[in-house]
Amino acid sequence: MAVQNLELLDFLKKTPLSKAFMEEAKQVMPGGVTANIKSFAPYPIVMKGGKGAYLTDIDGNRYIDYLLSYGALMLGHGHPAILQAVRQQLEKDGTSLFGTPHRLEVEMARKIQQYYPSMEMIRYTNSGTEATLLAIRLAYAYTGKYKIAKFEGHYHGGYNQVLFSVNPPLEEAGSPSEPNAVAESRGVEPYQAEQTIVLPFNHLDACAEILRKRQHEIAAVMLEPSQAGYIPAQPEFLQGLRKVTEELGILLVFDEVKTGFRIGIGGAQSHYGVQPDLTALGKVIGGGFPVGIVGGKKEIMMVSSPLLSSDVFDNSTSQKSRAKDVLFHSGTYNGHPTILSAGLAVIQVLEQEMDRVMANTEQLKEGIRTLFARRGIAVQTVGLGTIFNVVITELEQVRNYRDLQQSNFELRRKIDFHLLAEGIYNKPLNRYSLSVAHGEKEISQTLEAYDKVLSQKI
């Protein structure tokens, strides 16, 4: 394999077993992966172990992990509190799955409501994607309208209705004030482009104009309060959006799968003081296990109550109600007791450690900015709480997807590959997440690696 990019030389030398593994994996899985997000060129690093803030690959290389499974592992790898909670649940209950209501469903719901008071009632799902999918169905059922509005650059899961304008080519994206709905996958039905309206993030006037024009079609506006988890909404934008949606009878849905428990334990809605109608949570609250939660106003959530009508699985012959009179939501693994035990352990640890993790994140961000400034490279560490991204740009402020496109992706990619060779793990171009396991030692080593790369490699 000819190497033209010098930043790949050390990467290739250090990871020959990952390369060989991926060649084998391609024989049994398309592209060698079971999720496209795990792939990157020339090949992803294959891991064999994790502990605390560290990952070890199959070549024996050890890394400080800043990907943290795309932010999910806020306690790091193999935290004792999670391991103990899982063991205790299995030993106490004698099973990993009841298939019935159980005590932990209510216990976790009460804890979530403590930090997310907008979630007056909740339902469990098995992923953040499922959570946003249920939120959309709830919005449709409650409003009787069947289109949604999402924002350019925002990701809400891998299903057809929201796979629009997540990362669109600018030549196809349309006007900055009225973006086009650009499909992001093969297999997305063309009619979905008419069902999904794309809005410009952090541009309130333009959003309000679109929403007023189409208020009788749109059931809900869904957004990440921080785009991709790290480009924050401007406070006046989020407050204005809440006011406009209430005025127009459009539900406001916060997708806090990335920001929940990372901007703060109470998520973006606590940070901004804005309460949505519905909220989707995921990632961090699973402690490394698959989970999602949808919650919101009681009158909206009650649309899904099986007590209101018959159900698709109800074999009784009721003459007064039909299955289609109630919103259907089910799942064998919803409210999985082992996962809820892990989630409660996560929250208990964060109640003690959250401030420290946030302070450590700010220390790392400041250190990175200082090192870039010494070399005269304009950079921003964009993000709130325990999640951020390194954006190499001359712009004073990065407010949305189109601002982000003006950054120097090629230099960032080169830096990321050099950092991999120095034992700093992140998928190239991805955001950084910290955990309770990232302390002074890890931050110091990370800044030393940055210093070396910026001084000797760039």
CSV table of C-alpha atoms in Angstrom, one decimal:
chain,number,residue,atom,x,y,z
A,1,MET,CA,0.0,0.0,0.0
A,2,ALA,CA,1.6,3.3,-1.1
A,3,VAL,CA,1.5,6.0,1.5
A,4,GLN,CA,1.3,9.6,0.3
A,5,ASN,CA,0.2,11.2,3.5
A,6,LEU,CA,3.0,11.3,6.0
A,7,GLU,CA,0.7,11.4,9.0
A,8,LEU,CA,-0.3,7.8,8.1
A,9,LEU,CA,3.2,6.4,8.3
A,10,ASP,CA,3.3,5.9,12.1
A,11,PHE,CA,-0.4,4.8,12.1
A,12,LEU,CA,0.3,2.1,9.6
A,13,LYS,CA,3.5,0.9,11.4
A,14,LYS,CA,1.7,0.7,14.8
A,15,THR,CA,-1.5,-1.1,13.7
A,16,PRO,CA,-0.7,-4.0,11.3
A,17,LEU,CA,-2.9,-6.4,13.2
A,18,SER,CA,-5.9,-4.0,12.9
A,19,LYS,CA,-5.3,-3.9,9.2
A,20,ALA,CA,-5.2,-7.6,8.9
A,21,PHE,CA,-8.3,-8.0,11.1
A,22,MET,CA,-10.3,-5.6,9.0
A,23,GLU,CA,-9.4,-7.6,5.9
A,24,GLU,CA,-10.9,-10.7,7.5
A,25,ALA,CA,-13.9,-8.8,8.8
A,26,LYS,CA,-14.7,-7.6,5.3
A,27,GLN,CA,-15.4,-11.2,4.4
A,28,VAL,CA,-18.3,-11.5,6.8
A,29,MET,CA,-19.6,-7.9,7.3
A,30,PRO,CA,-20.2,-5.2,4.7
A,31,GLY,CA,-17.1,-2.9,4.9
A,32,GLY,CA,-16.0,-5.0,7.9
A,33,VAL,CA,-18.2,-3.2,10.3
A,34,THR,CA,-21.7,-3.6,11.8
A,35,ALA,CA,-22.2,0.2,12.1
A,36,ASN,CA,-20.9,2.7,9.5
A,37,ILE,CA,-19.9,5.1,12.2
A,38,LYS,CA,-17.1,2.7,13.3
A,39,SER,CA,-15.4,2.9,10.0
A,40,PHE,CA,-12.7,5.4,8.9
A,41,ALA,CA,-10.0,5.4,6.2
A,42,PRO,CA,-7.6,3.7,5.8
A,43,TYR,CA,-9.1,1.3,8.4
A,44,PRO,CA,-10.4,1.6,12.0
A,45,ILE,CA,-8.3,0.5,14.9
A,46,VAL,CA,-9.5,-2.8,16.4
A,47,MET,CA,-9.7,-2.8,20.2
A,48,LYS,CA,-9.3,-5.7,22.6
A,49,GLY,CA,-9.6,-4.1,26.1
A,50,GLY,CA,-10.6,-1.0,28.0
A,51,LYS,CA,-10.0,0.2,31.6
A,52,GLY,CA,-10.8,3.6,33.1
A,53,ALA,CA,-9.7,6.3,30.6
A,54,TYR,CA,-7.8,3.8,28.4
A,55,LEU,CA,-8.2,1.5,25.4
A,56,THR,CA,-5.8,-1.2,24.2
A,57,ASP,CA,-5.8,-2.4,20.6
A,58,ILE,CA,-5.0,-5.8,19.2
A,59,ASP,CA,-1.4,-4.7,18.4
A,60,GLY,CA,-0.9,-3.9,22.1
A,61,ASN,CA,-1.0,-0.1,21.7
A,62,ARG,CA,-2.5,1.8,24.7
A,63,TYR,CA,-4.5,5.0,24.2
A,64,ILE,CA,-6.2,7.6,26.3
A,65,ASP,CA,-9.8,7.3,25.0
A,66,TYR,CA,-11.6,10.5,24.1
A,67,LEU,CA,-14.2,8.9,21.9
A,68,LEU,CA,-15.7,7.0,24.8
A,69,SER,CA,-18.1,5.2,22.6
A,70,TYR,CA,-19.3,8.5,21.1
A,71,GLY,CA,-19.8,10.0,24.6
A,72,ALA,CA,-21.7,7.1,26.1
A,73,LEU,CA,-19.0,6.1,28.7
A,74,MET,CA,-19.0,9.0,31.1
A,75,LEU,CA,-17.7,6.8,33.9
A,76,GLY,CA,-15.0,5.4,31.6
A,77,HIS,CA,-14.4,1.8,30.9
A,78,GLY,CA,-15.3,-0.9,33.5
A,79,HIS,CA,-16.2,1.5,36.3
A,80,PRO,CA,-16.5,-0.5,39.6
A,81,ALA,CA,-19.9,1.1,40.4
A,82,ILE,CA,-21.4,-0.2,37.2
A,83,LEU,CA,-19.9,-3.6,37.5
A,84,GLN,CA,-21.2,-3.9,41.1
A,85,ALA,CA,-24.7,-2.7,40.1
A,86,VAL,CA,-25.0,-5.2,37.3
A,87,ARG,CA,-23.8,-8.1,39.5
A,88,GLN,CA,-26.1,-7.1,42.3
A,89,GLN,CA,-29.1,-6.9,40.1
A,90,LEU,CA,-28.5,-10.3,38.6
A,91,GLU,CA,-27.9,-11.9,42.0
A,92,LYS,CA,-30.8,-10.2,43.7
A,93,ASP,CA,-33.4,-10.6,41.0
A,94,GLY,CA,-32.2,-14.0,39.7
A,95,THR,CA,-32.8,-13.0,36.1
A,96,SER,CA,-31.6,-10.5,33.5
A,97,LEU,CA,-35.2,-10.0,32.1
A,98,PHE,CA,-38.7,-10.2,33.6
A,99,GLY,CA,-40.9,-9.4,30.6
A,100,THR,CA,-43.2,-7.8,33.2
A,101,PRO,CA,-43.2,-4.5,35.2
A,102,HIS,CA,-40.5,-4.3,37.9
A,103,ARG,CA,-39.3,-2.0,40.6
A,104,LEU,CA,-36.4,-0.4,38.7
A,105,GLU,CA,-38.6,1.0,36.1
A,106,VAL,CA,-40.2,3.3,38.6
A,107,GLU,CA,-37.0,4.0,40.5
A,108,MET,CA,-35.2,5.2,37.4
A,109,ALA,CA,-38.2,7.2,36.3
A,110,ARG,CA,-38.2,9.1,39.6
A,111,LYS,CA,-34.5,9.8,39.3
A,112,ILE,CA,-34.8,11.1,35.7
A,113,GLN,CA,-37.7,13.4,36.7
A,114,GLN,CA,-35.5,14.8,39.5
A,115,TYR,CA,-33.2,16.3,36.9
A,116,TYR,CA,-35.6,16.6,34.0
A,117,PRO,CA,-38.8,18.0,35.5
A,118,SER,CA,-40.2,18.5,31.9
A,119,MET,CA,-40.4,14.7,31.7
A,120,GLU,CA,-43.7,14.3,33.6
A,121,MET,CA,-44.1,10.8,32.3
A,122,ILE,CA,-41.6,8.5,30.6
A,123,ARG,CA,-41.2,5.5,28.4
A,124,TYR,CA,-38.1,3.4,28.0
A,125,THR,CA,-36.6,2.3,24.6
A,126,ASN,CA,-33.4,0.5,23.6
A,127,SER,CA,-31.5,3.3,22.0
A,128,GLY,CA,-31.4,7.0,21.4
A,129,THR,CA,-32.6,6.3,17.8
A,130,GLU,CA,-35.6,4.5,19.1
A,131,ALA,CA,-36.3,7.3,21.6
A,132,THR,CA,-36.4,10.0,18.8
A,133,LEU,CA,-38.5,7.7,16.7
A,134,LEU,CA,-41.1,7.3,19.5
A,135,ALA,CA,-41.0,11.1,20.1
A,136,ILE,CA,-42.0,11.7,16.5
A,137,ARG,CA,-44.8,9.2,16.7
A,138,LEU,CA,-46.1,10.8,19.9
A,139,ALA,CA,-46.0,14.2,18.2
A,140,TYR,CA,-48.0,12.9,15.2
A,141,ALA,CA,-50.6,11.2,17.4
A,142,TYR,CA,-51.0,14.2,19.7
A,143,THR,CA,-51.2,16.9,17.1
A,144,GLY,CA,-52.8,15.1,14.2
A,145,LYS,CA,-50.1,16.5,11.9
A,146,TYR,CA,-47.6,14.4,10.0
A,147,LYS,CA,-44.5,16.4,9.2
A,148,ILE,CA,-41.5,17.3,11.3
A,149,ALA,CA,-39.0,20.0,11.2
A,150,LYS,CA,-35.3,19.3,11.9
A,151,PHE,CA,-32.2,21.4,11.7
A,152,GLU,CA,-29.4,21.3,9.2
A,153,GLY,CA,-26.4,19.5,10.7
A,154,HIS,CA,-28.4,17.7,13.4
A,155,TYR,CA,-28.5,13.9,13.7
A,156,HIS,CA,-31.4,12.1,15.3
A,157,GLY,CA,-30.8,8.4,14.3
A,158,GLY,CA,-30.5,6.2,11.3
A,159,TYR,CA,-34.1,6.0,10.1
A,160,ASN,CA,-35.5,7.5,6.9
A,161,GLN,CA,-37.5,10.5,8.2
A,162,VAL,CA,-34.5,12.1,9.9
A,163,LEU,CA,-31.7,11.2,7.5
A,164,PHE,CA,-31.8,14.5,5.8
A,165,SER,CA,-29.3,17.4,5.8
A,166,VAL,CA,-27.0,15.9,8.5
A,167,ASN,CA,-23.9,16.6,6.5
A,168,PRO,CA,-25.1,17.9,3.1
A,169,PRO,CA,-22.8,19.2,0.3
A,170,LEU,CA,-23.1,23.0,0.3
A,171,GLU,CA,-23.8,23.0,-3.4
A,172,GLU,CA,-27.0,20.9,-2.7
A,173,ALA,CA,-27.9,22.5,0.6
A,174,GLY,CA,-29.8,25.5,-0.8
A,175,SER,CA,-30.3,28.9,0.9
A,176,PRO,CA,-28.8,29.4,4.4
A,177,SER,CA,-32.1,30.8,5.5
A,178,GLU,CA,-34.2,28.1,4.0
A,179,PRO,CA,-32.2,24.9,3.5
A,180,ASN,CA,-33.1,22.0,1.2
A,181,ALA,CA,-33.9,18.6,2.6
A,182,VAL,CA,-30.9,16.6,1.3
A,183,ALA,CA,-31.1,12.8,1.7
A,184,GLU,CA,-28.1,11.3,3.5
A,185,SER,CA,-28.6,7.6,2.5
A,186,ARG,CA,-29.6,5.3,-0.3
A,187,GLY,CA,-32.9,3.7,0.3
A,188,VAL,CA,-34.6,6.8,1.7
A,189,GLU,CA,-38.0,7.2,0.0
A,190,PRO,CA,-38.2,10.4,-2.1
A,191,TYR,CA,-41.5,11.4,-0.5
A,192,GLN,CA,-39.8,11.7,2.8
A,193,ALA,CA,-38.1,14.9,1.6
A,194,GLU,CA,-41.6,16.4,1.6
A,195,GLN,CA,-42.3,15.2,5.1
A,196,THR,CA,-39.2,16.6,6.7
A,197,ILE,CA,-38.6,20.3,6.7
A,198,VAL,CA,-35.1,21.5,7.3
A,199,LEU,CA,-34.4,24.6,9.4
A,200,PRO,CA,-31.3,26.8,9.9
A,201,PHE,CA,-29.8,26.4,13.4
A,202,ASN,CA,-29.3,29.6,15.5
A,203,HIS,CA,-31.2,31.8,13.0
A,204,LEU,CA,-34.5,32.5,14.8
A,205,ASP,CA,-36.1,34.9,12.3
A,206,ALA,CA,-35.6,32.5,9.4
A,207,CYS,CA,-36.9,29.6,11.5
A,208,ALA,CA,-40.0,31.5,12.6
A,209,GLU,CA,-40.8,32.4,9.0
A,210,ILE,CA,-40.7,28.8,7.9
A,211,LEU,CA,-42.7,27.5,10.8
A,212,ARG,CA,-45.4,30.2,10.4
A,213,LYS,CA,-45.7,29.4,6.8
A,214,ARG,CA,-46.1,25.6,7.5
A,215,GLN,CA,-47.6,25.6,10.9
A,216,HIS,CA,-50.6,23.5,9.9
A,217,GLU,CA,-48.4,20.7,8.5
A,218,ILE,CA,-45.7,20.5,11.2
A,219,ALA,CA,-46.3,18.3,14.3
A,220,ALA,CA,-42.9,19.0,16.0
A,221,VAL,CA,-39.6,20.7,15.8
A,222,MET,CA,-36.8,18.4,16.8
A,223,LEU,CA,-33.3,19.6,17.6
A,224,GLU,CA,-30.1,18.9,19.3
A,225,PRO,CA,-29.7,21.8,21.8
A,226,SER,CA,-26.0,21.6,20.9
A,227,GLN,CA,-25.5,20.6,17.3
A,228,ALA,CA,-23.7,17.3,17.1
A,229,GLY,CA,-23.3,17.6,20.9
A,230,TYR,CA,-20.9,20.5,20.8
A,231,ILE,CA,-22.2,23.6,18.8
A,232,PRO,CA,-24.4,25.2,21.4
A,233,ALA,CA,-27.7,27.0,20.7
A,234,GLN,CA,-27.6,30.7,21.5
A,235,PRO,CA,-29.8,31.3,24.5
A,236,GLU,CA,-32.0,33.8,22.7
A,237,PHE,CA,-32.4,31.4,19.8
A,238,LEU,CA,-33.6,28.6,22.1
A,239,GLN,CA,-35.9,30.8,24.1
A,240,GLY,CA,-37.3,32.3,20.9
A,241,LEU,CA,-37.9,28.9,19.4
A,242,ARG,CA,-39.8,27.8,22.5
A,243,LYS,CA,-42.0,30.9,22.2
A,244,VAL,CA,-42.7,30.5,18.5
A,245,THR,CA,-43.6,26.8,18.8
A,246,GLU,CA,-45.9,27.4,21.6
A,247,GLU,CA,-47.6,30.2,19.7
A,248,LEU,CA,-48.1,28.0,16.6
A,249,GLY,CA,-49.2,24.8,18.3
A,250,ILE,CA,-46.0,22.9,17.3
A,251,LEU,CA,-44.3,20.6,19.8
A,252,LEU,CA,-40.7,21.2,20.7
A,253,VAL,CA,-38.6,18.1,21.0
A,254,PHE,CA,-35.1,18.1,22.5
A,255,ASP,CA,-32.9,15.3,21.4
A,256,GLU,CA,-30.6,15.2,24.4
A,257,VAL,CA,-29.1,11.8,23.6
A,258,LYS,CA,-25.6,13.5,23.3
A,259,THR,CA,-26.1,16.4,25.7
A,260,GLY,CA,-28.1,14.7,28.5
A,261,PHE,CA,-25.8,14.3,31.6
A,262,ARG,CA,-22.9,15.8,29.6
A,263,ILE,CA,-23.7,19.5,29.6
A,264,GLY,CA,-24.8,18.9,33.2
A,265,ILE,CA,-26.8,16.2,34.9
A,266,GLY,CA,-29.9,18.1,33.9
A,267,GLY,CA,-28.8,18.4,30.3
A,268,ALA,CA,-29.3,21.4,28.0
A,269,GLN,CA,-32.8,22.2,29.2
A,270,SER,CA,-31.4,22.8,32.7
A,271,HIS,CA,-28.5,24.8,31.4
A,272,TYR,CA,-30.7,27.0,29.2
A,273,GLY,CA,-33.8,27.1,31.5
A,274,VAL,CA,-36.0,26.0,28.5
A,275,GLN,CA,-38.5,23.2,28.9
A,276,PRO,CA,-39.4,21.2,25.8
A,277,ASP,CA,-42.6,19.3,25.3
A,278,LEU,CA,-40.7,16.0,24.7
A,279,THR,CA,-37.2,14.9,25.5
A,280,ALA,CA,-35.2,12.0,24.2
A,281,LEU,CA,-32.3,10.6,26.3
A,282,GLY,CA,-29.7,7.9,25.7
A,283,LYS,CA,-26.0,7.1,25.7
A,284,VAL,CA,-24.6,8.2,29.1
A,285,ILE,CA,-27.6,6.8,31.1
A,286,GLY,CA,-26.9,3.3,29.9
A,287,GLY,CA,-23.4,3.2,31.3
A,288,GLY,CA,-22.2,1.3,28.3
A,289,PHE,CA,-25.5,-0.6,27.7
A,290,PRO,CA,-28.1,0.2,25.1
A,291,VAL,CA,-30.9,2.4,26.4
A,292,GLY,CA,-33.2,5.3,25.5
A,293,ILE,CA,-35.8,7.2,27.3
A,294,VAL,CA,-38.6,9.4,26.0
A,295,GLY,CA,-40.4,11.8,28.4
A,296,GLY,CA,-42.6,14.8,28.3
A,297,LYS,CA,-45.9,16.4,29.2
A,298,LYS,CA,-48.4,14.1,30.7
A,299,GLU,CA,-51.1,14.8,28.2
A,300,ILE,CA,-48.8,14.0,25.3
A,301,MET,CA,-47.3,10.8,26.9
A,302,MET,CA,-50.7,9.5,27.8
A,303,VAL,CA,-51.5,9.1,24.2
A,304,SER,CA,-49.5,5.8,24.4
A,305,SER,CA,-51.3,4.4,27.5
A,306,PRO,CA,-52.8,1.0,26.8
A,307,LEU,CA,-55.5,1.8,29.4
A,308,LEU,CA,-57.1,4.2,27.0
A,309,SER,CA,-58.1,1.7,24.3
A,310,SER,CA,-57.4,-1.8,23.0
A,311,ASP,CA,-53.9,-2.7,21.7
A,312,VAL,CA,-52.5,-4.5,18.7
A,313,PHE,CA,-51.8,-7.4,21.0
A,314,ASP,CA,-55.1,-7.3,22.7
A,315,ASN,CA,-57.1,-10.4,21.7
A,316,SER,CA,-60.3,-9.3,23.3
A,317,THR,CA,-63.3,-8.4,21.1
A,318,SER,CA,-64.0,-4.9,22.3
A,319,GLN,CA,-66.8,-3.0,20.3
A,320,LYS,CA,-65.9,0.3,21.9
A,321,SER,CA,-62.2,0.7,20.9
A,322,ARG,CA,-59.7,-0.3,18.3
A,323,ALA,CA,-55.9,-0.7,18.3
A,324,LYS,CA,-55.5,2.4,16.1
A,325,ASP,CA,-57.2,4.5,18.8
A,326,VAL,CA,-54.0,4.3,20.9
A,327,LEU,CA,-50.4,5.0,20.0
A,328,PHE,CA,-48.6,1.7,19.9
A,329,HIS,CA,-45.2,1.4,21.6
A,330,SER,CA,-43.6,-1.8,22.8
A,331,GLY,CA,-40.3,-3.7,23.0
A,332,THR,CA,-39.3,-6.8,24.8
A,333,TYR,CA,-36.2,-5.2,26.2
A,334,ASN,CA,-37.7,-1.8,27.2
A,335,GLY,CA,-36.8,-1.0,30.8
A,336,HIS,CA,-34.3,-3.8,30.9
A,337,PRO,CA,-33.5,-4.3,34.7
A,338,THR,CA,-29.8,-4.9,34.2
A,339,ILE,CA,-29.4,-1.7,32.2
A,340,LEU,CA,-31.5,0.4,34.5
A,341,SER,CA,-29.3,-0.8,37.4
A,342,ALA,CA,-26.3,0.4,35.5
A,343,GLY,CA,-28.0,3.7,34.7
A,344,LEU,CA,-28.8,4.4,38.3
A,345,ALA,CA,-25.2,3.7,39.2
A,346,VAL,CA,-24.0,6.2,36.6
A,347,ILE,CA,-26.2,9.0,38.0
A,348,GLN,CA,-25.1,8.2,41.6
A,349,VAL,CA,-21.5,8.6,40.6
A,350,LEU,CA,-22.1,11.8,38.5
A,351,GLU,CA,-23.9,13.4,41.5
A,352,GLN,CA,-20.5,13.3,43.2
A,353,GLU,CA,-18.2,13.8,40.3
A,354,MET,CA,-19.9,16.0,37.7
A,355,ASP,CA,-18.2,19.3,38.8
A,356,ARG,CA,-14.8,17.7,38.7
A,357,VAL,CA,-15.3,16.3,35.2
A,358,MET,CA,-16.5,19.7,33.9
A,359,ALA,CA,-13.5,21.4,35.4
A,360,ASN,CA,-11.1,18.9,33.9
A,361,THR,CA,-12.7,19.4,30.5
A,362,GLU,CA,-12.2,23.2,30.7
A,363,GLN,CA,-8.5,22.6,31.7
A,364,LEU,CA,-8.0,20.5,28.6
A,365,LYS,CA,-9.8,22.9,26.3
A,366,GLU,CA,-7.7,25.8,27.7
A,367,GLY,CA,-4.5,23.9,27.2
A,368,ILE,CA,-5.3,23.0,23.6
A,369,ARG,CA,-6.1,26.6,22.8
A,370,THR,CA,-2.8,27.8,24.4
A,371,LEU,CA,-0.7,25.3,22.3
A,372,PHE,CA,-2.4,26.3,19.1
A,373,ALA,CA,-2.0,30.0,19.9
A,374,ARG,CA,1.8,29.6,20.4
A,375,ARG,CA,2.0,28.4,16.8
A,376,GLY,CA,-0.2,31.1,15.5
A,377,ILE,CA,-3.0,28.7,14.5
A,378,ALA,CA,-6.5,30.0,15.0
A,379,VAL,CA,-8.6,27.4,16.9
A,380,GLN,CA,-11.7,27.1,19.0
A,381,THR,CA,-12.6,24.4,21.5
A,382,VAL,CA,-16.4,24.5,20.8
A,383,GLY,CA,-18.7,22.9,23.4
A,384,LEU,CA,-20.4,23.0,26.8
A,385,GLY,CA,-19.9,20.8,29.8
A,386,THR,CA,-17.9,17.6,29.3
A,387,ILE,CA,-18.1,17.5,25.5
A,388,PHE,CA,-16.3,19.7,22.9
A,389,ASN,CA,-14.6,19.7,19.5
A,390,VAL,CA,-11.4,21.2,18.2
A,391,VAL,CA,-12.3,23.5,15.3
A,392,ILE,CA,-9.5,25.1,13.4
A,393,THR,CA,-11.1,28.2,12.0
A,394,GLU,CA,-10.6,32.0,11.6
A,395,LEU,CA,-14.2,32.6,12.5
A,396,GLU,CA,-14.9,34.4,15.8
A,397,GLN,CA,-17.9,32.1,16.5
A,398,VAL,CA,-19.1,28.7,15.1
A,399,ARG,CA,-22.8,28.9,15.2
A,400,ASN,CA,-24.0,26.1,12.9
A,401,TYR,CA,-23.3,23.6,10.2
A,402,ARG,CA,-22.3,26.1,7.5
A,403,ASP,CA,-19.9,27.9,9.8
A,404,LEU,CA,-18.3,24.6,10.6
A,405,GLN,CA,-17.7,24.0,6.9
A,406,GLN,CA,-15.3,26.9,6.8
A,407,SER,CA,-12.9,25.2,9.2
A,408,ASN,CA,-9.7,23.4,8.2
A,409,PHE,CA,-10.7,19.8,8.2
A,410,GLU,CA,-7.5,18.6,6.4
A,411,LEU,CA,-5.2,20.0,9.1
A,412,ARG,CA,-7.4,18.6,11.9
A,413,ARG,CA,-7.4,15.2,10.2
A,414,LYS,CA,-3.6,15.2,10.0
A,415,ILE,CA,-3.3,16.2,13.7
A,416,ASP,CA,-5.7,13.5,14.7
A,417,PHE,CA,-3.7,10.7,13.0
A,418,HIS,CA,-0.5,12.0,14.5
A,419,LEU,CA,-2.2,12.0,17.9
A,420,LEU,CA,-3.3,8.4,17.4
A,421,ALA,CA,0.4,7.5,16.9
A,422,GLU,CA,1.1,9.3,20.2
A,423,GLY,CA,-1.6,7.3,22.1
A,424,ILE,CA,-4.5,9.7,22.0
A,425,TYR,CA,-7.5,8.0,20.7
A,426,ASN,CA,-10.4,9.6,18.9
A,427,LYS,CA,-11.9,8.9,15.6
A,428,PRO,CA,-10.4,11.5,13.2
A,429,LEU,CA,-12.5,14.7,13.1
A,430,ASN,CA,-14.7,13.6,16.0
A,431,ARG,CA,-15.7,15.5,19.1
A,432,TYR,CA,-14.0,14.9,22.5
A,433,SER,CA,-15.7,13.5,25.5
A,434,LEU,CA,-14.3,13.2,29.0
A,435,SER,CA,-15.2,10.8,31.8
A,436,VAL,CA,-14.7,10.6,35.6
A,437,ALA,CA,-11.6,8.5,34.8
A,438,HIS,CA,-9.8,11.4,33.0
A,439,GLY,CA,-7.7,13.1,35.6
A,440,GLU,CA,-4.7,15.3,35.8
A,441,LYS,CA,-2.4,12.6,34.5
A,442,GLU,CA,-4.4,12.0,31.4
A,443,ILE,CA,-4.9,15.7,30.6
A,444,SER,CA,-1.1,16.3,31.1
A,445,GLN,CA,-0.2,13.5,28.7
A,446,THR,CA,-2.7,14.6,26.2
A,447,LEU,CA,-1.4,18.2,26.1
A,448,GLU,CA,2.2,16.8,25.9
A,449,ALA,CA,1.1,14.8,22.8
A,450,TYR,CA,-0.5,17.9,21.3
A,451,ASP,CA,2.6,19.9,21.9
A,452,LYS,CA,4.8,17.3,20.3
A,453,VAL,CA,2.5,16.9,17.2
A,454,LEU,CA,2.2,20.7,16.7
A,455,SER,CA,5.9,21.3,17.2
A,456,GLN,CA,7.3,18.4,15.2
A,457,LYS,CA,4.7,17.1,12.8
A,458,ILE,CA,2.7,20.0,11.6
